[in-house]
């Protein structure tokens, strides 16, 4: 049809579709300078498509309904595929989770990042529909899709609807909002080959770690994995970008961003290294374990018959190995523990730990002097001192069942996060054993990495002596504790609560270890050794020459008192060995002031690649 002043009229074949008519109208409009275009199909008297002159809007035909357009079959098919992926592995494996008290992985993400608290056994997993409200995005959802899905051109239709399902290749990664933070996460799907790791899942894991290095955001590892997928190992085991790169990336992330791992099941072999590389590890009672090899493999190699819990359950790793920090009662408790933990830590090593409004201690500081016995050898619970100097209910203890002679944990002093390292006199008089030294060293190192100031509460007779601890490496462990204290550049406050004997005062950041302050309570003593040991070492022969038992006892008491005068806190303050002797009731206020004053302190250490003490 000819064009007129109003525009151009075009008639096309009767077999043409409305979409084709719209495409022709659009093309002609561009070539006619924006004139009105009418396109007629076949002998129709009304145009199928009209491109108006005024705003280029399309009228008539299929495009008259632009406002009513919705998803096409293509989009609906894609959503169906996504729904299928999110069902996880075969139904029989999802159904077994409730028997184990475990959530399906996507319900677990809802627990962590959503608005509801799904409970195992409340129905057939998944228990919730749609992504959690706090899930920002997921990466690699279609990983390994072609290997299993019926819609894949490689598999074609299958008669087995459940099939050998490998959705997301058994590993989920992405980003989410958690506890007022944005975090990276990974989570194994135990319904897919027992959470085993293979080539596509490994790639997702590595990308997540590498992106965390770029973003400087914390990483959550929600682990439930039997290890590498052995029958596919050529695709990921020894490759340059294979599973071995996990631990390289863990090492690069170490001290850069907090890495927190929660174990929901048996993590064996390679999978067990992620929890031990993480900065903090939580195991769930009754369901989690980690070990370098499975019980079956242990029996093959050593002949030892042992169950998984006895081999690597929570009790093993929180009491003996020190590889786990905390044990959660269930999945909900694990989430709550991690939320508490992150509240003390920055997103990365460039940021300051988050401060909150200060709060009064749970117990009055006026009770401190009554809590600490005058007799240096009488036991008491250091928790009773801690609760009188930190903000109420803020002490978050880590590794409470490992190396019990020392307490470690986070707390707040007037809203400022601090790391507590405190001797525990109720446990073997507070003497430092190898496990306690290693525990303290690692905790100090983590606090320093993330800029958390340190508070040392010292009451120890020093490092334990004897053949047993020598075999356990007391010198090596003590060296690491002293090294960590020496190398730490965060502000440090040392309080001599009572006795500080031997190298214990070194490990507990005494005057020679660059603390911002060394304070003492009136009960404090600093010495090479305690009075009894010193008198025995120096005066044993002379005392043995006194035949009268009463006279000898009196002389011992006299020497003991003379010795204690030399090591008393007042003498140490008089000689300016320490900064001040503080009335116990004033200790909280003193610490508030000192942590506030020194919070901007920056310390330099010798310019070198790194130390040689690990």
Coordinates of C-alpha atoms in Angstrom, one line a residue:
X1 CA 0.0 0.0 0.0
X2 CA 1.2 3.5 -0.6
X3 CA 2.3 5.9 2.0
X4 CA 0.3 9.0 2.7
X5 CA 0.7 12.1 4.9
X6 CA -0.2 10.1 7.9
X7 CA 2.4 7.4 7.2
X8 CA 2.7 4.1 5.5
X9 CA 0.3 1.1 5.0
X10 CA 1.8 -2.3 4.4
X11 CA 0.0 -5.6 3.6
X12 CA 1.8 -8.9 4.2
X13 CA 1.0 -12.5 3.5
X14 CA -1.9 -14.2 5.3
X15 CA 0.5 -16.8 6.8
X16 CA 2.5 -14.2 8.7
X17 CA 2.2 -14.0 12.4
X18 CA 1.5 -11.0 14.6
X19 CA 5.2 -11.1 15.8
X20 CA 6.4 -10.9 12.2
X21 CA 4.0 -8.0 11.5
X22 CA 5.4 -6.1 14.5
X23 CA 9.0 -6.8 13.4
X24 CA 8.2 -5.4 9.9
X25 CA 6.5 -2.3 11.4
X26 CA 9.5 -1.6 13.6
X27 CA 12.0 -1.9 10.8
X28 CA 10.0 0.4 8.4
X29 CA 9.5 3.0 11.1
X30 CA 13.3 3.3 11.6
X31 CA 13.7 3.8 7.8
X32 CA 10.9 6.3 7.4
X33 CA 11.9 8.7 10.0
X34 CA 9.4 7.7 12.6
X35 CA 6.2 7.9 10.4
X36 CA 3.1 6.1 11.3
X37 CA 3.2 2.5 10.1
X38 CA 0.2 0.2 9.6
X39 CA 0.8 -3.5 8.8
X40 CA -2.1 -5.6 7.5
X41 CA -2.1 -9.4 7.3
X42 CA -3.6 -11.0 4.2
X43 CA -7.0 -9.5 3.3
X44 CA -7.8 -8.1 6.7
X45 CA -9.5 -4.7 6.7
X46 CA -8.0 -3.8 10.1
X47 CA -4.2 -3.4 10.7
X48 CA -2.6 -6.1 12.8
X49 CA 0.1 -3.7 14.0
X50 CA 0.2 0.1 14.1
X51 CA 3.3 2.0 15.0
X52 CA 2.0 5.5 16.1
X53 CA 3.7 8.7 15.0
X54 CA 3.5 10.4 18.4
X55 CA 5.6 8.0 20.7
X56 CA 6.4 5.0 18.5
X57 CA 4.0 2.9 20.5
X58 CA 2.6 -0.2 18.8
X59 CA -1.1 -0.5 18.5
X60 CA -3.3 -3.4 17.5
X61 CA -2.6 -7.1 17.0
X62 CA -0.6 -9.1 19.6
X63 CA 1.2 -5.9 20.8
X64 CA -2.0 -4.2 21.9
X65 CA -1.7 -6.5 25.0
X66 CA 1.8 -5.4 26.1
X67 CA 0.5 -4.6 29.5
X68 CA -0.8 -8.1 29.9
X69 CA 2.3 -9.9 28.7
X70 CA 3.6 -12.6 31.1
X71 CA 6.1 -15.4 31.2
X72 CA 6.4 -17.4 28.0
X73 CA 6.6 -21.2 27.9
X74 CA 10.4 -20.8 27.7
X75 CA 10.5 -19.0 31.1
X76 CA 8.0 -21.4 32.6
X77 CA 10.2 -24.3 31.5
X78 CA 13.3 -22.7 33.1
X79 CA 11.4 -22.2 36.4
X80 CA 10.4 -25.8 36.4
X81 CA 14.0 -26.8 35.9
X82 CA 15.0 -24.6 38.9
X83 CA 12.3 -26.1 41.0
X84 CA 13.6 -29.5 40.1
X85 CA 17.1 -28.6 41.0
X86 CA 16.0 -27.2 44.4
X87 CA 14.4 -30.5 45.3
X88 CA 17.9 -31.9 45.8
X89 CA 18.9 -35.5 45.6
X90 CA 16.7 -38.6 45.4
X91 CA 13.6 -38.5 47.6
X92 CA 14.7 -41.5 49.6
X93 CA 17.7 -39.6 50.8
X94 CA 15.8 -36.5 51.7
X95 CA 13.3 -38.5 53.7
X96 CA 16.1 -40.0 55.8
X97 CA 17.3 -36.6 57.0
X98 CA 14.6 -36.3 59.6
X99 CA 15.6 -39.6 61.2
X100 CA 19.0 -38.1 61.7
X101 CA 17.6 -34.9 63.1
X102 CA 19.0 -32.9 60.1
X103 CA 17.5 -30.4 57.8
X104 CA 17.6 -30.6 54.0
X105 CA 20.2 -28.2 52.8
X106 CA 17.7 -25.7 51.4
X107 CA 15.7 -25.7 54.6
X108 CA 19.0 -25.1 56.4
X109 CA 19.5 -22.0 54.3
X110 CA 16.0 -20.9 55.3
X111 CA 17.0 -21.4 58.9
X112 CA 20.1 -19.3 58.5
X113 CA 19.0 -16.6 56.1
X114 CA 15.2 -16.7 56.1
X115 CA 12.3 -15.6 58.3
X116 CA 11.1 -19.1 59.5
X117 CA 12.7 -21.8 61.7
X118 CA 12.1 -25.1 59.9
X119 CA 12.4 -28.2 62.1
X120 CA 13.5 -31.6 60.9
X121 CA 10.5 -34.0 60.6
X122 CA 7.8 -31.4 60.1
X123 CA 7.1 -32.7 56.6
X124 CA 8.8 -33.8 53.4
X125 CA 11.8 -31.7 52.5
X126 CA 12.0 -29.1 51.3
X127 CA 9.8 -27.7 54.0
X128 CA 9.8 -24.2 52.7
X129 CA 8.9 -22.7 49.3
X130 CA 11.1 -20.2 47.5
X131 CA 14.5 -18.8 48.5
X132 CA 15.1 -17.4 52.0
X133 CA 14.3 -13.7 52.3
X134 CA 18.0 -13.0 53.2
X135 CA 19.5 -15.0 50.3
X136 CA 20.9 -12.4 48.0
X137 CA 21.8 -14.8 45.2
X138 CA 23.0 -18.3 44.4
X139 CA 25.9 -19.2 42.1
X140 CA 26.2 -22.3 40.0
X141 CA 22.7 -23.6 40.5
X142 CA 22.9 -25.4 37.2
X143 CA 26.3 -27.0 37.9
X144 CA 26.5 -30.5 36.3
X145 CA 22.9 -30.1 34.9
X146 CA 23.8 -31.9 31.7
X147 CA 24.9 -35.0 33.6
X148 CA 21.6 -35.9 35.1
X149 CA 18.6 -33.8 34.2
X150 CA 16.0 -35.3 31.7
X151 CA 15.9 -32.0 29.8
X152 CA 19.6 -32.1 29.1
X153 CA 20.5 -33.0 25.5
X154 CA 23.1 -35.4 26.9
X155 CA 20.7 -37.5 29.0
X156 CA 17.4 -37.3 27.2
X157 CA 14.2 -38.6 28.7
X158 CA 14.5 -41.2 31.4
X159 CA 11.9 -43.6 32.8
X160 CA 13.3 -43.2 36.3
X161 CA 11.9 -39.8 37.5
X162 CA 14.2 -39.7 40.5
X163 CA 17.2 -40.9 38.5
X164 CA 20.8 -40.5 39.6
X165 CA 20.2 -36.9 40.6
X166 CA 23.2 -34.5 40.9
X167 CA 21.4 -31.1 41.3
X168 CA 23.9 -28.2 41.8
X169 CA 26.5 -31.0 41.9
X170 CA 25.7 -31.4 45.6
X171 CA 27.2 -28.1 46.7
X172 CA 25.5 -24.7 47.1
X173 CA 27.3 -21.3 47.0
X174 CA 26.2 -17.7 47.1
X175 CA 25.8 -14.6 49.2
X176 CA 23.3 -13.8 52.0
X177 CA 22.4 -11.5 54.8
X178 CA 23.0 -13.0 58.2
X179 CA 23.1 -11.3 61.7
X180 CA 23.2 -7.8 60.1
X181 CA 26.1 -8.8 57.9
X182 CA 26.5 -9.8 54.3
X183 CA 28.4 -13.1 53.9
X184 CA 29.6 -15.6 51.4
X185 CA 28.4 -19.2 52.1
X186 CA 28.7 -22.7 50.9
X187 CA 26.6 -25.7 51.9
X188 CA 26.8 -29.3 51.0
X189 CA 23.7 -31.2 50.0
X190 CA 24.0 -34.6 51.7
X191 CA 21.2 -36.0 49.6
X192 CA 23.5 -35.8 46.6
X193 CA 26.1 -38.6 46.8
X194 CA 26.5 -38.0 50.6
X195 CA 27.6 -34.4 50.1
X196 CA 30.6 -35.6 48.2
X197 CA 32.7 -33.1 46.2
X198 CA 33.3 -33.3 42.4
X199 CA 34.6 -31.2 39.6
X200 CA 31.7 -28.7 39.2
X201 CA 31.1 -28.3 42.9
X202 CA 34.8 -27.8 43.5
X203 CA 34.8 -25.0 40.9
X204 CA 31.9 -23.3 42.7
X205 CA 33.7 -23.6 46.1
X206 CA 36.9 -22.1 44.7
X207 CA 35.1 -19.2 43.0
X208 CA 33.3 -18.4 46.3
X209 CA 36.6 -18.3 48.2
X210 CA 38.3 -16.2 45.5
X211 CA 35.5 -13.7 45.5
X212 CA 35.6 -13.5 49.3
X213 CA 39.2 -12.3 48.9
X214 CA 37.9 -9.5 46.6
X215 CA 34.9 -8.5 48.7
X216 CA 36.5 -8.7 52.2
X217 CA 33.3 -10.3 53.6
X218 CA 33.1 -13.3 56.0
X219 CA 32.7 -16.8 54.8
X220 CA 30.3 -19.4 56.3
X221 CA 31.1 -23.1 55.5
X222 CA 28.0 -25.3 56.2
X223 CA 29.7 -28.6 55.9
X224 CA 28.1 -32.0 55.5
X225 CA 30.4 -34.0 53.2
X226 CA 31.8 -37.5 52.9
X227 CA 34.8 -36.1 51.0
X228 CA 35.8 -36.3 47.3
X229 CA 33.7 -38.2 44.8
X230 CA 36.2 -41.0 44.3
X231 CA 34.9 -42.3 41.0
X232 CA 35.3 -38.9 39.5
X233 CA 38.6 -37.9 41.0
X234 CA 40.4 -37.3 37.7
X235 CA 38.4 -34.2 37.2
X236 CA 39.3 -32.4 40.4
X237 CA 41.7 -34.1 42.8
X238 CA 45.2 -33.0 41.8
X239 CA 44.3 -30.3 39.3
X240 CA 45.8 -26.9 39.6
X241 CA 42.3 -25.6 40.2
X242 CA 41.1 -28.7 42.0
X243 CA 40.1 -29.6 45.5
X244 CA 43.7 -29.1 46.8
X245 CA 43.2 -25.4 46.0
X246 CA 40.6 -25.2 48.7
X247 CA 43.3 -25.2 51.4
X248 CA 45.5 -22.8 49.5
X249 CA 42.6 -20.4 49.4
X250 CA 41.8 -21.1 53.0
X251 CA 45.4 -20.0 53.7
X252 CA 45.1 -16.8 51.7
X253 CA 41.8 -16.0 53.4
X254 CA 43.2 -16.7 56.9
X255 CA 43.4 -13.5 58.9
X256 CA 41.9 -11.6 56.0
X257 CA 38.2 -12.4 56.6
X258 CA 36.6 -14.5 59.4
X259 CA 36.0 -18.1 58.2
X260 CA 33.4 -19.9 60.3
X261 CA 32.6 -23.6 59.8
X262 CA 29.6 -25.6 61.1
X263 CA 29.6 -29.4 60.8
X264 CA 26.3 -31.1 60.2
X265 CA 27.5 -34.6 59.4
X266 CA 30.6 -36.8 58.9
X267 CA 33.3 -34.7 57.2
X268 CA 36.0 -37.2 56.2
X269 CA 39.4 -37.0 54.5
X270 CA 39.8 -33.8 52.4
X271 CA 36.4 -32.5 53.6
X272 CA 37.8 -32.5 57.2
X273 CA 40.4 -29.9 56.4
X274 CA 37.9 -27.1 55.8
X275 CA 36.8 -27.1 59.5
X276 CA 40.3 -27.2 60.8
X277 CA 41.4 -24.4 58.4
X278 CA 38.5 -22.2 59.5
X279 CA 39.1 -19.7 62.2
X280 CA 36.2 -21.0 64.3
X281 CA 34.4 -24.4 64.1
X282 CA 31.1 -25.5 65.6
X283 CA 30.1 -29.2 65.7
X284 CA 26.5 -30.3 66.2
X285 CA 25.9 -32.9 68.9
X286 CA 24.7 -36.3 67.7
X287 CA 25.3 -35.7 64.0
X288 CA 28.7 -34.3 63.2
X289 CA 32.2 -35.8 63.1
X290 CA 35.5 -35.2 61.3
X291 CA 38.4 -37.4 60.7
X292 CA 41.3 -37.9 58.3
X293 CA 39.8 -41.3 57.3
X294 CA 36.6 -43.2 57.8
X295 CA 36.3 -46.0 60.4
X296 CA 36.4 -48.5 57.6
X297 CA 39.6 -47.1 56.3
X298 CA 41.1 -46.9 59.8
X299 CA 40.4 -50.6 60.2
X300 CA 41.9 -51.4 56.8
X301 CA 45.1 -49.5 57.6
X302 CA 45.5 -50.1 61.4
X303 CA 43.2 -53.0 62.3
X304 CA 41.5 -50.8 64.8
X305 CA 37.7 -51.2 65.0
X306 CA 36.2 -47.9 66.0
X307 CA 32.9 -46.0 65.6
X308 CA 32.8 -42.6 63.9
X309 CA 31.8 -40.7 67.0
X310 CA 34.6 -42.2 69.0
X311 CA 37.0 -41.6 66.1
X312 CA 36.1 -38.0 65.5
X313 CA 33.0 -36.8 67.2
X314 CA 32.4 -33.6 69.1
X315 CA 33.9 -34.9 72.4
X316 CA 37.2 -35.8 70.6
X317 CA 37.7 -32.5 68.9
X318 CA 36.5 -30.2 71.7
X319 CA 38.3 -32.0 74.6
X320 CA 41.3 -33.6 73.1
X321 CA 42.4 -32.3 69.7
X322 CA 41.3 -28.7 70.1
X323 CA 40.1 -28.8 66.4
X324 CA 36.6 -27.5 67.3
X325 CA 35.6 -24.5 69.3
X326 CA 32.1 -25.2 70.4
X327 CA 29.4 -27.9 70.4
X328 CA 25.8 -27.0 69.4
X329 CA 22.8 -28.8 70.8
X330 CA 21.1 -28.7 67.4
X331 CA 20.9 -26.8 64.1
X332 CA 19.1 -23.8 65.6
X333 CA 21.7 -23.6 68.4
X334 CA 24.5 -23.7 65.9
X335 CA 23.1 -20.8 64.0
X336 CA 22.7 -18.8 67.2
X337 CA 26.3 -19.5 68.3
X338 CA 27.7 -18.2 65.0
X339 CA 25.5 -15.1 65.2
X340 CA 27.0 -14.3 68.6
X341 CA 30.5 -15.1 67.4
X342 CA 30.3 -12.7 64.4
X343 CA 29.0 -9.9 66.6
X344 CA 32.6 -9.5 68.0
X345 CA 34.4 -9.6 64.7
X346 CA 34.9 -7.2 61.8
X347 CA 34.1 -8.1 58.2
X348 CA 37.8 -8.1 57.4
X349 CA 41.2 -7.2 58.7
X350 CA 41.0 -3.6 57.5
X351 CA 38.0 -2.8 59.6
X352 CA 37.5 -2.3 63.3
X353 CA 35.5 -4.7 65.4
X354 CA 31.9 -3.6 65.8
X355 CA 31.1 -1.7 69.0
X356 CA 27.8 -1.7 70.8
X357 CA 26.3 0.4 73.6
X358 CA 28.1 -0.4 76.9
X359 CA 26.5 -2.3 79.7
X360 CA 27.2 -2.7 83.4
X361 CA 28.9 -6.0 84.5
X362 CA 26.6 -8.9 85.5
X363 CA 28.1 -8.8 89.0
X364 CA 29.4 -5.8 90.9
X365 CA 33.1 -5.1 90.6
X366 CA 33.0 -4.5 94.4
X367 CA 33.0 -8.3 94.8
X368 CA 36.4 -8.9 93.1
X369 CA 38.5 -8.7 96.2
X370 CA 36.3 -11.2 98.0
X371 CA 36.4 -13.6 95.0
X372 CA 40.2 -13.7 94.9
X373 CA 41.6 -15.6 97.9
X374 CA 44.5 -14.1 99.8
X375 CA 46.3 -17.5 99.9
X376 CA 48.2 -17.9 96.6
X377 CA 47.5 -21.7 96.4
X378 CA 43.7 -21.6 97.1
X379 CA 41.6 -22.2 94.1
X380 CA 38.7 -20.1 92.8
X381 CA 36.8 -19.7 89.5
X382 CA 38.2 -17.0 87.2
X383 CA 34.8 -16.7 85.6
X384 CA 33.7 -14.9 88.8
X385 CA 36.4 -12.2 88.1
X386 CA 35.5 -12.0 84.4
X387 CA 31.8 -11.4 85.0
X388 CA 32.7 -8.5 87.3
X389 CA 34.9 -6.6 84.7
X390 CA 33.1 -7.2 81.3
X391 CA 29.7 -6.0 80.1
X392 CA 26.9 -8.1 81.4
X393 CA 26.4 -11.5 79.7
X394 CA 29.0 -10.6 77.0
X395 CA 31.6 -13.3 77.7
X396 CA 31.5 -15.7 74.8
X397 CA 33.9 -18.5 75.8
X398 CA 35.6 -20.6 73.1
X399 CA 37.1 -24.1 73.6
X400 CA 35.8 -24.4 77.2
X401 CA 36.6 -28.1 77.4
X402 CA 40.1 -28.0 75.9
X403 CA 43.1 -26.8 77.8
X404 CA 40.9 -25.9 80.8
X405 CA 43.8 -24.2 82.7
X406 CA 43.2 -21.1 80.5
X407 CA 40.0 -19.4 79.6
X408 CA 39.7 -17.8 76.1
X409 CA 36.8 -16.0 74.7
X410 CA 35.4 -12.7 73.5
X411 CA 33.7 -10.1 75.7
X412 CA 32.9 -6.4 75.7
X413 CA 34.2 -3.7 78.0
X414 CA 31.9 -0.6 77.7
X415 CA 30.7 -2.0 74.3
X416 CA 34.3 -2.5 72.9
X417 CA 35.0 -6.1 71.9
X418 CA 38.0 -7.6 73.7
X419 CA 39.7 -11.0 73.7
X420 CA 40.0 -12.6 77.2
X421 CA 43.0 -14.8 78.0
X422 CA 42.7 -15.8 81.7
X423 CA 44.4 -18.4 83.8
X424 CA 41.9 -20.7 85.6
X425 CA 43.0 -21.6 89.2
X426 CA 40.3 -24.2 89.6
X427 CA 42.1 -26.3 87.0
X428 CA 45.4 -27.7 88.2
X429 CA 46.1 -24.4 90.1
X430 CA 46.1 -22.5 86.8
X431 CA 49.5 -24.0 85.7
X432 CA 49.9 -23.8 81.9
X433 CA 49.9 -27.2 80.2
X434 CA 50.7 -27.8 76.5
X435 CA 47.1 -27.8 75.4
X436 CA 46.3 -24.6 77.2
X437 CA 49.3 -22.9 75.7
X438 CA 48.3 -23.9 72.2
X439 CA 44.8 -22.8 72.8
X440 CA 45.9 -19.4 74.0
X441 CA 48.4 -18.9 71.3
X442 CA 45.8 -19.6 68.5
X443 CA 43.3 -17.4 70.1
X444 CA 45.7 -14.5 70.6
X445 CA 46.7 -14.9 66.9
X446 CA 43.1 -14.7 65.8
X447 CA 42.4 -11.6 67.9
X448 CA 45.4 -9.9 66.5
X449 CA 44.4 -10.7 62.9
X450 CA 41.0 -9.1 63.3
X451 CA 42.0 -6.2 65.5
X452 CA 40.4 -7.3 68.7
X453 CA 42.3 -5.8 71.8
X454 CA 43.5 -8.3 74.4
X455 CA 42.9 -8.5 78.2
X456 CA 45.1 -10.9 80.1
X457 CA 44.0 -11.9 83.6
X458 CA 47.1 -13.5 85.1
X459 CA 47.0 -16.0 88.0
X460 CA 49.4 -18.8 87.3
X461 CA 52.4 -20.7 88.9
X462 CA 53.9 -20.8 85.4
X463 CA 54.3 -23.6 82.8
X464 CA 53.9 -27.1 84.1
X465 CA 57.0 -29.2 84.7
X466 CA 57.6 -32.9 84.4
X467 CA 58.4 -35.7 82.0
X468 CA 54.8 -36.0 80.9
X469 CA 54.5 -32.5 79.6
X470 CA 58.0 -32.5 78.1
X471 CA 56.8 -35.4 75.9
X472 CA 53.7 -33.4 75.0
X473 CA 55.9 -30.5 73.9
X474 CA 55.5 -28.0 76.7
X475 CA 58.5 -26.0 75.4
X476 CA 57.1 -25.9 71.9
X477 CA 53.6 -25.0 73.0
X478 CA 54.9 -22.4 75.5
X479 CA 57.1 -20.9 72.7
X480 CA 54.0 -20.4 70.5
X481 CA 52.1 -18.7 73.3
X482 CA 54.9 -16.4 74.0
X483 CA 55.4 -15.7 70.3
X484 CA 51.8 -14.9 69.7
X485 CA 51.8 -12.5 72.7
X486 CA 55.0 -10.9 71.5
X487 CA 53.9 -10.5 67.9
X488 CA 50.4 -9.2 68.6
X489 CA 50.0 -5.5 67.6
X490 CA 46.6 -4.9 69.1
X491 CA 46.3 -2.9 72.4
X492 CA 46.9 -5.2 75.4
X493 CA 46.1 -4.9 79.0
X494 CA 47.7 -7.2 81.6
X495 CA 46.2 -7.6 85.1
X496 CA 48.1 -9.6 87.7
X497 CA 45.2 -10.9 89.6
X498 CA 47.2 -12.9 92.1
X499 CA 50.4 -15.0 91.3
X500 CA 52.5 -14.5 88.2
X501 CA 55.4 -16.9 88.5
X502 CA 58.0 -18.1 86.2
X503 CA 57.6 -17.7 82.4
X504 CA 53.9 -17.4 83.1
X505 CA 54.2 -13.7 83.3
X506 CA 55.8 -13.7 79.9
X507 CA 53.1 -15.7 78.2
X508 CA 50.5 -13.5 79.9
X509 CA 51.8 -10.3 78.4
X510 CA 53.7 -9.0 81.4
X511 CA 55.8 -5.8 81.4
X512 CA 58.4 -7.0 78.8
X513 CA 55.7 -7.9 76.2
X514 CA 54.7 -4.4 75.1
X515 CA 51.3 -4.2 76.9
X516 CA 49.7 -0.7 77.1
X517 CA 49.4 -1.3 80.8
X518 CA 50.4 -3.8 83.5
X519 CA 48.2 -3.5 86.5
X520 CA 48.0 -5.5 89.6
X521 CA 45.4 -6.1 92.3
X522 CA 46.7 -6.0 95.9
X523 CA 46.8 -9.8 95.9
X524 CA 49.3 -9.7 93.0
X525 CA 52.8 -11.3 93.1
X526 CA 55.5 -11.5 90.4
X527 CA 58.4 -13.8 90.9
X528 CA 60.6 -16.5 89.3
X529 CA 58.8 -19.0 91.5
X530 CA 56.5 -19.1 94.5
X531 CA 57.7 -18.7 98.1
X532 CA 57.7 -22.4 99.0
X533 CA 59.7 -23.4 95.9
X534 CA 62.1 -20.5 96.3
X535 CA 62.8 -21.2 100.0
X536 CA 63.4 -24.9 99.2
X537 CA 65.8 -24.0 96.4
X538 CA 67.8 -21.4 98.3
X539 CA 67.6 -22.3 102.0
X540 CA 67.0 -26.1 102.0
X541 CA 70.5 -26.9 103.5
X542 CA 70.3 -24.3 106.2
X543 CA 66.9 -25.3 107.2
X544 CA 67.9 -29.0 107.4
X545 CA 70.5 -28.0 110.0
X546 CA 67.8 -26.8 112.4
X547 CA 66.9 -29.8 114.5
X548 CA 64.0 -28.4 116.4
X549 CA 60.8 -28.8 114.2
X550 CA 59.1 -25.8 115.7
X551 CA 62.2 -23.6 115.2
X552 CA 62.6 -24.8 111.7
X553 CA 58.9 -24.1 110.9
X554 CA 59.2 -20.6 112.4
X555 CA 62.3 -19.9 110.3
X556 CA 60.5 -21.2 107.2
X557 CA 57.6 -18.8 107.8
X558 CA 59.9 -15.9 108.4
X559 CA 61.8 -16.6 105.1
X560 CA 58.5 -17.0 103.3
X561 CA 57.2 -13.6 104.5
X562 CA 60.5 -11.9 103.6
X563 CA 60.3 -13.5 100.2
X564 CA 56.7 -12.4 99.6
X565 CA 57.6 -8.8 100.5
X566 CA 60.1 -8.8 97.7
X567 CA 57.6 -10.1 95.1
X568 CA 54.5 -8.2 96.4
X569 CA 52.6 -5.9 94.0
X570 CA 53.5 -2.9 96.1
X571 CA 57.2 -3.6 95.7
X572 CA 56.7 -4.0 91.9
X573 CA 54.8 -0.7 91.7
X574 CA 57.5 1.0 93.8
X575 CA 60.1 -0.1 91.4
X576 CA 57.9 0.8 88.5
X577 CA 57.9 -2.7 87.2
X578 CA 54.1 -2.4 86.9
X579 CA 52.0 0.7 86.1
X580 CA 49.7 0.7 89.1
X581 CA 48.2 -1.3 92.0
X582 CA 44.4 -1.0 91.5
X583 CA 41.7 -1.3 94.1
X584 CA 39.7 -4.4 92.9
X585 CA 36.5 -2.4 92.9
X586 CA 38.0 0.1 90.5
X587 CA 39.3 -2.5 88.0
X588 CA 36.3 -2.3 85.6
X589 CA 36.5 1.5 85.4
X590 CA 40.2 1.3 85.0
X591 CA 40.0 -1.1 82.1
X592 CA 37.2 1.0 80.5
X593 CA 39.4 4.1 80.5
X594 CA 42.5 2.3 79.3
X595 CA 40.9 0.4 76.4
X596 CA 39.2 3.6 75.3
X597 CA 42.4 5.7 75.5
X598 CA 44.6 3.1 73.7
X599 CA 42.1 2.0 71.0
X600 CA 43.9 3.9 68.3
X601 CA 47.4 2.5 69.1
X602 CA 49.4 1.3 66.1
X603 CA 52.5 -0.8 66.7
X604 CA 55.3 -1.6 64.4
X605 CA 57.2 -4.8 64.3
X606 CA 60.5 -5.5 62.5
X607 CA 60.3 -5.4 58.7
X608 CA 60.5 -9.0 57.6
X609 CA 58.6 -11.5 55.6
X610 CA 57.3 -13.4 58.6
X611 CA 58.5 -15.1 61.8
X612 CA 59.5 -18.8 61.9
X613 CA 57.3 -19.7 64.9
X614 CA 54.0 -21.3 64.0

